[in-house]
Every structure is written in C-alpha cells, then in structure tokens.
mmCIF file of C-alpha atoms in Angstrom:
data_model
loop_
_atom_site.group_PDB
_atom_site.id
_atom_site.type_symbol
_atom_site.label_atom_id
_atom_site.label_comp_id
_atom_site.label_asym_id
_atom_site.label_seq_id
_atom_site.Cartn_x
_atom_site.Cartn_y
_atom_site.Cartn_z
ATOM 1 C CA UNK A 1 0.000 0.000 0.000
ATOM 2 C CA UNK A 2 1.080 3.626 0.424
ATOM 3 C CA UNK A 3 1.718 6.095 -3.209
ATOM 4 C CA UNK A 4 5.218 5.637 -4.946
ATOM 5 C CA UNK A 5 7.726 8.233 -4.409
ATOM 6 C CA UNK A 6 8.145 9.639 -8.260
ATOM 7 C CA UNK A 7 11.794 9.153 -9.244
ATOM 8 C CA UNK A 8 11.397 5.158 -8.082
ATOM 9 C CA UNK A 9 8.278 4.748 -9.697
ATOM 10 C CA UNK A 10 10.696 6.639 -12.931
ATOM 11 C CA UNK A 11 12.797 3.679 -12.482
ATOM 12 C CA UNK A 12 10.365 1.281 -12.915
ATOM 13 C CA UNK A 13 9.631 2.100 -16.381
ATOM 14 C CA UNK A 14 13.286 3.421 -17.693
ATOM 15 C CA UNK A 15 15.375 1.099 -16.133
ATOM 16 C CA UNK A 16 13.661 -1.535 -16.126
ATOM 17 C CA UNK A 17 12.585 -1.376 -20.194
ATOM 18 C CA UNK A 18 16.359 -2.281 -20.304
ATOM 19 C CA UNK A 19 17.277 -4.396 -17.398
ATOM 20 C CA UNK A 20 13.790 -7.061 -17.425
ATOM 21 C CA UNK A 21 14.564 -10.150 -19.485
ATOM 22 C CA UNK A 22 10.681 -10.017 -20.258
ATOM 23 C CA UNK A 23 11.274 -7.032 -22.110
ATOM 24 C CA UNK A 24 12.843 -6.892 -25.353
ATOM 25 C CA UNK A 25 13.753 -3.197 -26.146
ATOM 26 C CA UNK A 26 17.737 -2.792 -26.426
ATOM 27 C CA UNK A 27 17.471 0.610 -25.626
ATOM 28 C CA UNK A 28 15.061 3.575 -23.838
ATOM 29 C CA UNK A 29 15.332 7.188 -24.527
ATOM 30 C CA UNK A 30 13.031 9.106 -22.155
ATOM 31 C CA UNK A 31 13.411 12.808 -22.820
ATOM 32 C CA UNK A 32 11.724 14.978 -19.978
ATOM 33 C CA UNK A 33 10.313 18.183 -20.846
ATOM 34 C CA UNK A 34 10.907 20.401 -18.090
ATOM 35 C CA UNK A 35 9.490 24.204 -17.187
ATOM 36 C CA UNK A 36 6.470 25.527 -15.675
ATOM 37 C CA UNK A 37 3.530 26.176 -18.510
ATOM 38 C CA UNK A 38 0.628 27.905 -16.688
ATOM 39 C CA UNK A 39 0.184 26.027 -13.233
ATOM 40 C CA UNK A 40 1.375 22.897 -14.893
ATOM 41 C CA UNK A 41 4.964 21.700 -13.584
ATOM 42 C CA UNK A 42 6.870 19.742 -15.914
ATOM 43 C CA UNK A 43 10.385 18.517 -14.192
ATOM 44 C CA UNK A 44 12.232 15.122 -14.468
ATOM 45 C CA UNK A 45 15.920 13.391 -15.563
ATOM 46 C CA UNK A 46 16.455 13.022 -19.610
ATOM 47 C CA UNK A 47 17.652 9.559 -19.604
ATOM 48 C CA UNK A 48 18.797 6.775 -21.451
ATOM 49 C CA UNK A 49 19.644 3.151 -20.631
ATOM 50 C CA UNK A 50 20.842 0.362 -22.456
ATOM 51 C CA UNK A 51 20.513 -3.249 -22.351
ATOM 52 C CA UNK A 52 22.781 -5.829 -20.878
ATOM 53 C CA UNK A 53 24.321 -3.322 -18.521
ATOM 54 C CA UNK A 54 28.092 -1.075 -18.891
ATOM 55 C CA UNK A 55 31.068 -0.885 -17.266
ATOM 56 C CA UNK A 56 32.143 1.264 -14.452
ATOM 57 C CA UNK A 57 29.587 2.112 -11.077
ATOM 58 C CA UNK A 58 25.947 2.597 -11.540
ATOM 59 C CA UNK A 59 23.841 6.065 -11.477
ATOM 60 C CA UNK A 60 20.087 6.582 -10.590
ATOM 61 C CA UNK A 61 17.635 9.854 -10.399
ATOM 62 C CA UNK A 62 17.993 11.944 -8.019
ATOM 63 C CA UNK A 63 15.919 10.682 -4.842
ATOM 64 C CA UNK A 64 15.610 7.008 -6.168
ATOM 65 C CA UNK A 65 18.773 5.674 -4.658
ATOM 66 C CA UNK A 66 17.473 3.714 -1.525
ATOM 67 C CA UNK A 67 13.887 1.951 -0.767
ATOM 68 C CA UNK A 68 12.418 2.928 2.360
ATOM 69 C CA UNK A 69 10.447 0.210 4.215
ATOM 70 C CA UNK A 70 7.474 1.209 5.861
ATOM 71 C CA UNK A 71 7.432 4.773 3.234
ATOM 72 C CA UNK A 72 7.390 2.557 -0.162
ATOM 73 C CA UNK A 73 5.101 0.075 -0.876
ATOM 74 C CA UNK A 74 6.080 -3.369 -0.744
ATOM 75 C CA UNK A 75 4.908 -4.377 -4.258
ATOM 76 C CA UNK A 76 3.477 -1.866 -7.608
ATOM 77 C CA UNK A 77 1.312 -3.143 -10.434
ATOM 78 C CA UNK A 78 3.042 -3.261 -13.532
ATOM 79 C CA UNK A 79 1.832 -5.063 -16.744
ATOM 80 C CA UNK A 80 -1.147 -6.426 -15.160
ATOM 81 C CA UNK A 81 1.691 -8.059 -11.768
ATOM 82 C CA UNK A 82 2.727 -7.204 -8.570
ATOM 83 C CA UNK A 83 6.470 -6.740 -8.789
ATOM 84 C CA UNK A 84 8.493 -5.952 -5.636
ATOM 85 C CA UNK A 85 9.323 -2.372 -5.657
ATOM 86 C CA UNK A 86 13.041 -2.555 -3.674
ATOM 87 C CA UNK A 87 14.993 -3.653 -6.584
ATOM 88 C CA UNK A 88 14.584 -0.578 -8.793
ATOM 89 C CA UNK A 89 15.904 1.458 -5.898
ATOM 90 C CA UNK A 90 19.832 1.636 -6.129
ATOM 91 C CA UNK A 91 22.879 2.066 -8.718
ATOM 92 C CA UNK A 92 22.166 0.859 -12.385
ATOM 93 C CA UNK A 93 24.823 -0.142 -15.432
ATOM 94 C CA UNK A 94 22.240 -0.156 -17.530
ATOM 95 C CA UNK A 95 22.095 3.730 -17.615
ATOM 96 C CA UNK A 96 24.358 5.342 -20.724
ATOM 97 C CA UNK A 97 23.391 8.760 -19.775
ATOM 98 C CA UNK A 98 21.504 10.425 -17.364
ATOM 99 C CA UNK A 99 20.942 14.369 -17.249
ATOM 100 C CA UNK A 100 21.735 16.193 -13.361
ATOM 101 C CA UNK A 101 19.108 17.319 -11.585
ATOM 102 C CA UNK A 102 18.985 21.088 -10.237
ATOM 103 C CA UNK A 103 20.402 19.741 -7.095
ATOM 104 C CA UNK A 104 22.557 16.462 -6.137
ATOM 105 C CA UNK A 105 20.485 13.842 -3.841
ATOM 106 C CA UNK A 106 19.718 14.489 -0.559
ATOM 107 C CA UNK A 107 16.958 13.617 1.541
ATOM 108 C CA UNK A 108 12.962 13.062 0.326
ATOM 109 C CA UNK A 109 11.964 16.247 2.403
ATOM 110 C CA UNK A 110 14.594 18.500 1.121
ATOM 111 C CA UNK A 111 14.177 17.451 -2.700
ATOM 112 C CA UNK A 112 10.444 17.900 -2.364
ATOM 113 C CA UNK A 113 11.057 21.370 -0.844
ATOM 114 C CA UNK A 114 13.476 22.254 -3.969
ATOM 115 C CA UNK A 115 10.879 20.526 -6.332
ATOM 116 C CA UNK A 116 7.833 22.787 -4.799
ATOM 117 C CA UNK A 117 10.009 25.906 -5.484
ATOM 118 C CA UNK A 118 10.847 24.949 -8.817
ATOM 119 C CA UNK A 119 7.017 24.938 -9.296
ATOM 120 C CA UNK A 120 4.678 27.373 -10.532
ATOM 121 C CA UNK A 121 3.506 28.276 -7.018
ATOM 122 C CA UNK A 122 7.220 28.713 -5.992
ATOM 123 C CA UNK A 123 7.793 32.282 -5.509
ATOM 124 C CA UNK A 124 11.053 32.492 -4.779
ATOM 125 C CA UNK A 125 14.692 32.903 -6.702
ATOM 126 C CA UNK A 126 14.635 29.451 -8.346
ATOM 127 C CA UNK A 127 10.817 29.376 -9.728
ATOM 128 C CA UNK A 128 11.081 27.702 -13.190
ATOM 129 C CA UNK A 129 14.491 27.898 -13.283
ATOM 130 C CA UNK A 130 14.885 23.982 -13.899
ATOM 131 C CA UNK A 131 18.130 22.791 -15.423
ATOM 132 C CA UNK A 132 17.836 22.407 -19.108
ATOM 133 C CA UNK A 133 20.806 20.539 -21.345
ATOM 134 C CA UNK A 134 20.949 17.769 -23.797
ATOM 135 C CA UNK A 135 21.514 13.897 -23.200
ATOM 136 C CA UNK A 136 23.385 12.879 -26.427
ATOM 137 C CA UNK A 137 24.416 9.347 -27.446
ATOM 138 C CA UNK A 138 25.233 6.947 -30.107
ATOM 139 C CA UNK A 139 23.121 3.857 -30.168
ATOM 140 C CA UNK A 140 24.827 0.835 -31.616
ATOM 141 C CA UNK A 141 23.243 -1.956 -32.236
ATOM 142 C CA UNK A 142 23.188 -4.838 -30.449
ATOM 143 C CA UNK A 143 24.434 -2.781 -27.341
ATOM 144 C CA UNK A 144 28.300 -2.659 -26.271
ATOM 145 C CA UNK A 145 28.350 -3.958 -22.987
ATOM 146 C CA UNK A 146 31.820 -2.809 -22.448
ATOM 147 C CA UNK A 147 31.241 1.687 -23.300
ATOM 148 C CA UNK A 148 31.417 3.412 -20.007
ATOM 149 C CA UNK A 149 27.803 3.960 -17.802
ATOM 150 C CA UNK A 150 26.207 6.751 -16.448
ATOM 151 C CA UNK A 151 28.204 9.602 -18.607
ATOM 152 C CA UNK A 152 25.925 12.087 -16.599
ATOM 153 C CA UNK A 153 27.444 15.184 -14.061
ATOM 154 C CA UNK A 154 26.662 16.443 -11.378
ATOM 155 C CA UNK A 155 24.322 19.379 -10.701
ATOM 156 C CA UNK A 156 28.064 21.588 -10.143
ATOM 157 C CA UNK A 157 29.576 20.094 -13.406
ATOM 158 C CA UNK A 158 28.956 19.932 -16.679
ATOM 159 C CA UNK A 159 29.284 16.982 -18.907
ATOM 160 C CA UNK A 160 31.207 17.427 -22.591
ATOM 161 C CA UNK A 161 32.094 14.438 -25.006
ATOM 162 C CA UNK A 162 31.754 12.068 -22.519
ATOM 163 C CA UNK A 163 34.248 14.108 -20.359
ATOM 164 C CA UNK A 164 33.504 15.834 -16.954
ATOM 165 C CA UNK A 165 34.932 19.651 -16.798
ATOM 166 C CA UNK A 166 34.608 21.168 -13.456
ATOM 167 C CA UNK A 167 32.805 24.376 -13.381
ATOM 168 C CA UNK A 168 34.318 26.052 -10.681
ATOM 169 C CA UNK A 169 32.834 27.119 -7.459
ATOM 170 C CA UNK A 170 31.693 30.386 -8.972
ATOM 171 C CA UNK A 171 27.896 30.560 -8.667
ATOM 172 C CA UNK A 172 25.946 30.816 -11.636
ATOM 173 C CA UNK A 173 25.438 34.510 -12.486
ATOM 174 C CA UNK A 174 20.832 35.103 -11.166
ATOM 175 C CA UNK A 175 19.043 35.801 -14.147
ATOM 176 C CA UNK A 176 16.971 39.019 -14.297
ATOM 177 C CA UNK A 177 13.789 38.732 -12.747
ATOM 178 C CA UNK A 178 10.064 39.540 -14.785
ATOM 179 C CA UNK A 179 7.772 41.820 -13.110
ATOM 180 C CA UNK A 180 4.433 41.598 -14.187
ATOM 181 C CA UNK A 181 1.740 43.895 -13.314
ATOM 182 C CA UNK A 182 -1.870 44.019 -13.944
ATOM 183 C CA UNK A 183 -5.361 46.090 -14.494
ATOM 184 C CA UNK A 184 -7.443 45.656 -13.499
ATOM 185 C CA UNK A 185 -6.472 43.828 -9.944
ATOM 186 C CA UNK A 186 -9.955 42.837 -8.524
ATOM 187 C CA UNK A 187 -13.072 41.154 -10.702
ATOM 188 C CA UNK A 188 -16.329 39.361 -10.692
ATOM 189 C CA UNK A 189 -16.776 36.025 -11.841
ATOM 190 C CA UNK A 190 -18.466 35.232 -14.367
ATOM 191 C CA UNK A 191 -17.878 38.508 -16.329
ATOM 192 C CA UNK A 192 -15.814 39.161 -19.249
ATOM 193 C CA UNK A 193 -12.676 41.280 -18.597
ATOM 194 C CA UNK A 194 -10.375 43.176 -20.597
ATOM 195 C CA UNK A 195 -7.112 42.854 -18.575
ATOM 196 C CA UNK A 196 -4.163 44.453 -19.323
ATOM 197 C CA UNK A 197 -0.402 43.327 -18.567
ATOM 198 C CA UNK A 198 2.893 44.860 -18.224
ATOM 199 C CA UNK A 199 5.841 43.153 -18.115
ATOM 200 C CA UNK A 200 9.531 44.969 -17.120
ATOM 201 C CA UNK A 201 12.879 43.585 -15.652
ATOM 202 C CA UNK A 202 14.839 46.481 -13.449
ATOM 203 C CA UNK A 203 13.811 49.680 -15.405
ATOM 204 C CA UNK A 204 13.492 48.387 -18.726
ATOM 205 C CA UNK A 205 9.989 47.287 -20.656
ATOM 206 C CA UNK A 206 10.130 43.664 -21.550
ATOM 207 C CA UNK A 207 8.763 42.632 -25.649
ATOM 208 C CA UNK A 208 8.240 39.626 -26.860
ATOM 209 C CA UNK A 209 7.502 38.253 -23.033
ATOM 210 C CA UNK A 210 4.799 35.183 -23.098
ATOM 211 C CA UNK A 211 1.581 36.096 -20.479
ATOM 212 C CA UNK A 212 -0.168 33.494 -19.287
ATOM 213 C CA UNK A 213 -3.374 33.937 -17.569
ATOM 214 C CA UNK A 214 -6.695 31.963 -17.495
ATOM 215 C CA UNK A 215 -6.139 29.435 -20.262
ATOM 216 C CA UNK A 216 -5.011 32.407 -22.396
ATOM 217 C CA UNK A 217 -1.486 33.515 -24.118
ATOM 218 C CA UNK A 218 -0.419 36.890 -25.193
ATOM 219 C CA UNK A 219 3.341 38.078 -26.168
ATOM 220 C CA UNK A 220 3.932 41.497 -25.141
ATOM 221 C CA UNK A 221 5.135 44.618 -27.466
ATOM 222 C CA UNK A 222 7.303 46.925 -27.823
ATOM 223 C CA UNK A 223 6.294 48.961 -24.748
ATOM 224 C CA UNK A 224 6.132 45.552 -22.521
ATOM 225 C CA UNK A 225 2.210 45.757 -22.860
ATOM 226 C CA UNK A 226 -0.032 42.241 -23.479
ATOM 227 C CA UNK A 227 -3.955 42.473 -23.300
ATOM 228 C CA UNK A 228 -5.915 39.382 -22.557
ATOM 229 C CA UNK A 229 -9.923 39.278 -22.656
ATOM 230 C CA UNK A 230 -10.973 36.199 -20.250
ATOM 231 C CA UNK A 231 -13.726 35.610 -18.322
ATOM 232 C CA UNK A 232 -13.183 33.699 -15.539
ATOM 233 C CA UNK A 233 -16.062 31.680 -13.528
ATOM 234 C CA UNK A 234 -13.604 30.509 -10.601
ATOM 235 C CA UNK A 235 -13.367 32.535 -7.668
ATOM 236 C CA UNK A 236 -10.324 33.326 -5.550
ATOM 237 C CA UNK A 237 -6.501 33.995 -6.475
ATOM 238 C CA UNK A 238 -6.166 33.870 -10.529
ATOM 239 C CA UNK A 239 -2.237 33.939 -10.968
ATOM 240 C CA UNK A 240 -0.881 35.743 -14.610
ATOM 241 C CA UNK A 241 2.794 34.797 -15.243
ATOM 242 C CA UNK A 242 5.007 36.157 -17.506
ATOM 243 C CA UNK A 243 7.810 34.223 -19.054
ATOM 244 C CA UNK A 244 10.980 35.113 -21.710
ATOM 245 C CA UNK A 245 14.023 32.833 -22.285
ATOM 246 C CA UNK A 246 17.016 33.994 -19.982
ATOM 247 C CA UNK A 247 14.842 35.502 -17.183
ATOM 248 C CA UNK A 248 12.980 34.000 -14.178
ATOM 249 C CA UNK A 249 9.373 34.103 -14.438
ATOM 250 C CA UNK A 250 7.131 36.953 -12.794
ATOM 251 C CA UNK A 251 3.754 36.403 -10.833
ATOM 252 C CA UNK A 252 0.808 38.319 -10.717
ATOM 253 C CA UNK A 253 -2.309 37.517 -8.690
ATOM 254 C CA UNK A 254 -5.794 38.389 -9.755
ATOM 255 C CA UNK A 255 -8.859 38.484 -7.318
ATOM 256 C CA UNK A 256 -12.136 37.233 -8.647
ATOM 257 C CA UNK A 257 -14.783 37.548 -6.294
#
C-alpha cells in the first residue's frame, strides 16, 4: 500500500525497459520536458539506458537511490503483476546517460522542498528555473556492454564528449527577474474582462515576453504591454505569469470575487 515516491516509480519504467529479461527493447530514450507552462509543472531526468548493462559504477535519479520500508510500498502493479518495488531502488549499469538534476540527492523532504520551489507556485529565486541541457548518445546496435555507464554530471559540473569539466565554485550569475503587473487587480466572476499586462525587468519594458493567464497567451510589445480578454467563472486567487528565455518568471495575482 502507500503512493510511490516519483523518481522510483521513474525507475520502474526506464530502467527496467532495459534491465527485465521479459522485455525486449535494447534501448530507452526518455526525454523529460521540463518548465512551468501555466500552473502545470513539468520537471524530471532526460535519460537513457541500455541493455545488458556497462562498465564502471551505476547512477540513478535523483531521490531514487534507496527503498524505504514502511514509506514505499512493498509491491506496484506493472503489466497487469505485482512486482516488488526494492529492486529498482539503487545504482544501475544499464544507464548510458543520465541528465543532473537542479540539485545532487539528498533527503525526500529536502528534494520535495526544492521541487515545490521549482514549481509554478514557488515564488522564490529558483521558480522555473529547472536545469535544461541535452543527453546525447550513439546507439549501436546490439548494445556494447563494455562503453562506459552513467556519462551524466553532477548538478556543479557539466558533462562534454563524454568528459567531466569542473565548473568552478563560482555561482551561476541570477538571471533578471520579470515583473508583471496588472489592471485591473480585482473582478467578478463570471464577467468578461479586458485585462491588461505589463511586463519589465529592473527599469526596462520587456517585448516579446509570453503572459499566461486563465487558459489564455499573449506576447507582449514593444512597450512591454499584453492584453488578454478572459472571463473567468472561478473565484479566488487567478495567478498571470510572464515568461521570456534567460529571465525567471514573474507572478501576478488576480482576485475574482
């Protein structure tokens, strides 16, 4: 019984599509699309494994590396069976590449603590600002058991040709942040609202900015303005984001009443 913590339950699909002998794929490629789109978190490990396993010591996702007895359940469904949950815990050969997470593992409650501030409810310094890279590799067929496993980096390093460079200790340099504001602030539901954005980093106007609110998408121009016409039935805090490539998100919150 109990829910499976998300980065085992990961391994039970990944991995183990190259690691069951009742599965016949030689390879999985499972690319993760990550960022925040509306209230809709998207976060996870790019990863690729290969069958019959690789030299050299294991790697897992972040937060998968141990089963917890009496926190996991025993046993998950999978293909119609109960399969004990405890081996996909752990260091597998069988990964080729696996892309860092935003930070290295550490404990459940601390990773779901940097996972809920990743999210779109965040509202701090590292809101959407998950770690996005490449996971690049040639597939030979059958697989060579004998390439090198898990040519992956830490969430300090970066990973080139196979080869880990140290980054240095030097932080990365904050992006700007997106302010958004909004007009009007306050609204009934139920009516249909003309509500106009503004989006600016420091003291500059932002264009071309993406606004999100209520379902609806808007890019901003050249004075950092977007208009959106929604009417929205739910009442309570209606959040408008604003995103741009190279900048962390802003946050608006409307009031329908």
């Amino acid at each position: 019984g109990g829910s499976t913590w998300q980065p085992l339950e990961w391994m039970s699909s990944t991995w183990r599509a190259a690691a069951d002998p009742s599965v016949r794929f030689a390879y999985n490629v499972t690319p993760h699309l990550v960022g925040n789109l509306a209230d809709l978190p998207f976060d996870g490990q790019t990863a690729i494994t290969a069958r019959g396993g690789t030299t050299g010591p294991g790697c897992h996702y972040v937060g998968s590396g141990r089963f917890l007895p009496g926190t996991d359940p025993q046993t998950v469904l999978i293909g119609g069976e109960e399969q004990r949950l405890a081996p996909f815990a752990g260091p597998k050969t069988e990964f080729i590449g696996l892309v860092p997470w935003v930070v290295d593992d550490a404990d459940r409650a601390k990773l779901q603590q940097t996972a809920d501030a990743l999210g779109p409810e965040g509202g701090g310094k590292i809101e959407n600002d998950y770690r996005e890279t490449a996971n690049v590799a040639d597939l030979p067929f059958p697989p060579d058991p004998s390439r090198r496993a898990c040519a992956t980096a830490s969430a300090a390093d970066a990973t080139t040709g196979g080869r880990r460079t140290r980054r240095g200790s030097a932080r990365r340099k904050a992006k700007p942040l997106l302010r958004i504001t909004a007009t009007p602030r306050r609204a009934r539901s139920g009516r249909r609202v003309r509500y106009r954005f503004r989006v600016t980093s420091g003291k500059r106007v932002v264009r071309r900015a993406r606004v999100l609110f209520a379902g609806h998408t808007r890019r901003t121009d050249r004075r950092g303005r977007a208009t959106i016409v929604a009417r929205v039935r739910r009442r309570g805090g209606r959040p408008g984001r604003a995103y741009l490539r190279g900048y962390r998100s802003g946050r608006v919150v409307i009031r329908v009443r």
